[in-house]
PDB file of C-alpha atoms in Angstrom:
ATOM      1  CA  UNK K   1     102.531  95.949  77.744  1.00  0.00           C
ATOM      2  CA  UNK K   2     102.418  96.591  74.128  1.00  0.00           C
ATOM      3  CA  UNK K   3     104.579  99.316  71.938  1.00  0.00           C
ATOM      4  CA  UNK K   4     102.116 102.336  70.774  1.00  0.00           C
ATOM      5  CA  UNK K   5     103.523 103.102  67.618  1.00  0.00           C
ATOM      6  CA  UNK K   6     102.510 106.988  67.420  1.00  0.00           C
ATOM      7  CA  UNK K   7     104.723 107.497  70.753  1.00  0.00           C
ATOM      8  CA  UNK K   8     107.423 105.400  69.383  1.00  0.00           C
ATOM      9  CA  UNK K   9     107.130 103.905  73.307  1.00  0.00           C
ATOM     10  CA  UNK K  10     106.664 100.537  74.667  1.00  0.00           C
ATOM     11  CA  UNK K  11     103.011 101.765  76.845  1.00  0.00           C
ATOM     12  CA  UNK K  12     101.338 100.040  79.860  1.00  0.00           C
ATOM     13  CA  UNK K  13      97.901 101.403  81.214  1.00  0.00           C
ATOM     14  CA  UNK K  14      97.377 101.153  84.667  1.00  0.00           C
ATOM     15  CA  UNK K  15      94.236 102.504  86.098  1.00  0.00           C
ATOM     16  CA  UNK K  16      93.967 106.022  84.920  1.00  0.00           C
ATOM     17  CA  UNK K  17      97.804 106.782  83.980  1.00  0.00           C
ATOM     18  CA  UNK K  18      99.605 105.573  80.899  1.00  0.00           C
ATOM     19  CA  UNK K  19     103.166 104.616  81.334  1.00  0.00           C
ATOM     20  CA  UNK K  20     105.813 104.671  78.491  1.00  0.00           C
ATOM     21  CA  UNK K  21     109.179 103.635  78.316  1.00  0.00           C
ATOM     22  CA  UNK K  22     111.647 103.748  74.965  1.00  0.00           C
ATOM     23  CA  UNK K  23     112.817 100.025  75.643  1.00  0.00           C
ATOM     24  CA  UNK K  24     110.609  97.415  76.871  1.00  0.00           C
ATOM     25  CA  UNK K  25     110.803  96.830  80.405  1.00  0.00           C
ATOM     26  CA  UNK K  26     112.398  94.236  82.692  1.00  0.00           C
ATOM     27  CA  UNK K  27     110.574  92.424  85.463  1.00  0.00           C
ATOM     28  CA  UNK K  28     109.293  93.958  88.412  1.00  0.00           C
ATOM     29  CA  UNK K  29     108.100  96.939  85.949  1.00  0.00           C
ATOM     30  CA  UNK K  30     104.978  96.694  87.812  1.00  0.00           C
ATOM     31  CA  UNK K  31     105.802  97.162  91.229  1.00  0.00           C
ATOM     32  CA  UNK K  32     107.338 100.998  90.059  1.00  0.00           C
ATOM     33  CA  UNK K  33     104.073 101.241  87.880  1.00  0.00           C
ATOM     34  CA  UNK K  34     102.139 101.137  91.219  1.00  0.00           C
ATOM     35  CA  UNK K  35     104.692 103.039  93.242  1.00  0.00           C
ATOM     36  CA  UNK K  36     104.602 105.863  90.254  1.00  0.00           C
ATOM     37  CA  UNK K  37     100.605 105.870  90.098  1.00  0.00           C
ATOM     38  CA  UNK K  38     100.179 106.198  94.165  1.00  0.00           C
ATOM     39  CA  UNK K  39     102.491 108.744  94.132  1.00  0.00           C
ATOM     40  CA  UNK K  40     101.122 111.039  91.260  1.00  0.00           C
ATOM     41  CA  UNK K  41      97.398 110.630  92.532  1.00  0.00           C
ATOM     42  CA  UNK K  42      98.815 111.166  96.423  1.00  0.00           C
ATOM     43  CA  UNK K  43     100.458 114.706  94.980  1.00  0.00           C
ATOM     44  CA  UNK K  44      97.897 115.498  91.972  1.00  0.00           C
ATOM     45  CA  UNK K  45      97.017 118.690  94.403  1.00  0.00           C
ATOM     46  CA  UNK K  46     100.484 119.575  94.312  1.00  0.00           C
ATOM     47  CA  UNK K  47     101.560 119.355  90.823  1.00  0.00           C
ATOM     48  CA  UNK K  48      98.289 120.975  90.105  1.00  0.00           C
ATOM     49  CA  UNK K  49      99.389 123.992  92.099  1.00  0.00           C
ATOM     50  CA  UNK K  50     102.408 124.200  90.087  1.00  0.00           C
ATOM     51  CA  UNK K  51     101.142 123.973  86.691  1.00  0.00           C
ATOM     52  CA  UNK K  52      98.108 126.526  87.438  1.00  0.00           C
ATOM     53  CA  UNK K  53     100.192 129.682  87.603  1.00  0.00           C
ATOM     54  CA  UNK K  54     101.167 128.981  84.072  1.00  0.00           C
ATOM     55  CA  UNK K  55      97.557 127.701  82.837  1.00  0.00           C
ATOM     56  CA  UNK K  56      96.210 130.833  84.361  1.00  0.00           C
ATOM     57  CA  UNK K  57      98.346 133.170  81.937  1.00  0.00           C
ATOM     58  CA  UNK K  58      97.209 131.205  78.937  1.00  0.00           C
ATOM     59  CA  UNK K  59      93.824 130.692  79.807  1.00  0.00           C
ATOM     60  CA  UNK K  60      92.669 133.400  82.124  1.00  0.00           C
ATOM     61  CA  UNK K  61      91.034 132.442  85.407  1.00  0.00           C
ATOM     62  CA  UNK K  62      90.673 128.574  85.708  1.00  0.00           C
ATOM     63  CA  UNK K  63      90.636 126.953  88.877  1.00  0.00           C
ATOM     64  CA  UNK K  64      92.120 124.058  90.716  1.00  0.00           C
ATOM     65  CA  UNK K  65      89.209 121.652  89.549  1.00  0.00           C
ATOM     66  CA  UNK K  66      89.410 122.989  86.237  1.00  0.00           C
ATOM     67  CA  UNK K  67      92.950 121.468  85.846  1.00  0.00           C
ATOM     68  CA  UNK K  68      92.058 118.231  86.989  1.00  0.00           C
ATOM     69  CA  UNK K  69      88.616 117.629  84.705  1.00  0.00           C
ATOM     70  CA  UNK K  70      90.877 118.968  82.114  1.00  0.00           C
ATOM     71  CA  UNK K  71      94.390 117.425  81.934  1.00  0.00           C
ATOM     72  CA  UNK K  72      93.519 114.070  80.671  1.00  0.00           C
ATOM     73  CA  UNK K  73      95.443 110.568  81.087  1.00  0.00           C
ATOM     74  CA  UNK K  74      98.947 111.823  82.428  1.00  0.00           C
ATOM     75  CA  UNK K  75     101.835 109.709  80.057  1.00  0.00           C
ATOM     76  CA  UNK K  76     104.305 108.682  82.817  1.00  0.00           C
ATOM     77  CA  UNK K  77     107.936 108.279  81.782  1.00  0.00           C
ATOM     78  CA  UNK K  78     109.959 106.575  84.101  1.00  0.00           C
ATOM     79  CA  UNK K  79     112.813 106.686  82.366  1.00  0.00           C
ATOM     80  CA  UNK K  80     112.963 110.288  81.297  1.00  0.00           C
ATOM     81  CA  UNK K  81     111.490 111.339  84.575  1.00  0.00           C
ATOM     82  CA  UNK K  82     108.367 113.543  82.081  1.00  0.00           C
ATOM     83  CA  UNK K  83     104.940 113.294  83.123  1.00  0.00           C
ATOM     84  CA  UNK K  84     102.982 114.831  79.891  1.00  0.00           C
ATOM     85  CA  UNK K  85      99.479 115.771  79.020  1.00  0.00           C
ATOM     86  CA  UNK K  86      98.790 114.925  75.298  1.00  0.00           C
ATOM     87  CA  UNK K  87      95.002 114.888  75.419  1.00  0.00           C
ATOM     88  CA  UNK K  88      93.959 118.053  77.679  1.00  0.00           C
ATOM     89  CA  UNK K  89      91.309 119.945  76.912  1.00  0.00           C
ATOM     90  CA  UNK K  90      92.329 123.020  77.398  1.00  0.00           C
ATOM     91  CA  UNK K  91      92.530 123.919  73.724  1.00  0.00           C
ATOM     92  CA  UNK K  92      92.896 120.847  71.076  1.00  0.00           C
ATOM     93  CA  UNK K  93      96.841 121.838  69.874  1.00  0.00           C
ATOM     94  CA  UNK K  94      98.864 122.156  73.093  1.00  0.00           C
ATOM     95  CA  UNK K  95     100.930 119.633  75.137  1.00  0.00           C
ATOM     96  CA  UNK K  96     101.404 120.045  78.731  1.00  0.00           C
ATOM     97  CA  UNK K  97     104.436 118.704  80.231  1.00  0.00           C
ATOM     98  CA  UNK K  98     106.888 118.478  83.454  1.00  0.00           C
ATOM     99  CA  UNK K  99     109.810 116.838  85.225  1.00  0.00           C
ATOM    100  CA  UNK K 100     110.189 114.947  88.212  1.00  0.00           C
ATOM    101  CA  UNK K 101     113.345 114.164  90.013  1.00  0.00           C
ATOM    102  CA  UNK K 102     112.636 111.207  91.980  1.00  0.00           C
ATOM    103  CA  UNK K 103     109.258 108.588  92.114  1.00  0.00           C
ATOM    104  CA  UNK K 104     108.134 110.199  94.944  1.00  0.00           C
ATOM    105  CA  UNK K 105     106.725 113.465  93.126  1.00  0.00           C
ATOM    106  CA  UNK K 106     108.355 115.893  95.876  1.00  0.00           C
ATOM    107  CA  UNK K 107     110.698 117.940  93.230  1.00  0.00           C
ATOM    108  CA  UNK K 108     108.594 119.274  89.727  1.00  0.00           C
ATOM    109  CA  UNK K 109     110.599 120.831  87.412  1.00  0.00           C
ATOM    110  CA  UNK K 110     110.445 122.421  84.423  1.00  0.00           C
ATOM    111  CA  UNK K 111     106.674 122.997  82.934  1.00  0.00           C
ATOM    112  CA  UNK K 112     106.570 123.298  79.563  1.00  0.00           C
ATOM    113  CA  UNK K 113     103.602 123.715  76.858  1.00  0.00           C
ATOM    114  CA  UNK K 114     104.141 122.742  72.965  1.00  0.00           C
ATOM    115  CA  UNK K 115     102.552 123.121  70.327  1.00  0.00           C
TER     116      UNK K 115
END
């Protein structure tokens, strides 16, 4: 755990997903950080599917495996319930982002691109 001063975030990288909260965690932050990173991979297919409609109309045709060579390392919020995509490589000045409701991944909300 350390706190990544250009996110303003106390960060924690756990296998190929960055997790961020605004206060440092409590114990037993790691048992959520592997909950949150089984989930996410176990329903990549899924949130893929609902960010592609929207990558589509800015990017023309891309495909299913184009989103996932091209996201980069998903920040996790756990806190603010965000996943977001600062490094994609879709282009070099958007950020992807979205909502979840619960740790399980089943509601997305809310994509949104900045920049």
């Amino acid at each position: 755990m350390e706190f990544d001063e250009s996110l303003q975030q106390y960060v924690y990288q756990y296998e190929d997903l960055i997790f961020s909260w605004d206060e440092e965690p409590k114990e037993h932050y790691l048992n959520k950080v592997k909950a949150l990173a089984k989930n996410y991979k176990d329903n990549l297919d899924r949130i893929i599917a609902f960010i592609l409609p929207d990558l589509r109309e800015m990017y023309g045709d891309v495909s299913k495996e184009d989103v996932k060579n091209n996201l980069g390392k998903p920040i996790i919020d756990y806190n603010q319930g965000t996943v977001t995509y600062c490094d994609q490589s879709f282009d070099d000045c958007h950020i992807f982002a979205f909502e979840f409701s619960n740790n399980a991944f089943d509601k997305l909300e809310h994509f949104s691109v900045d920049g």
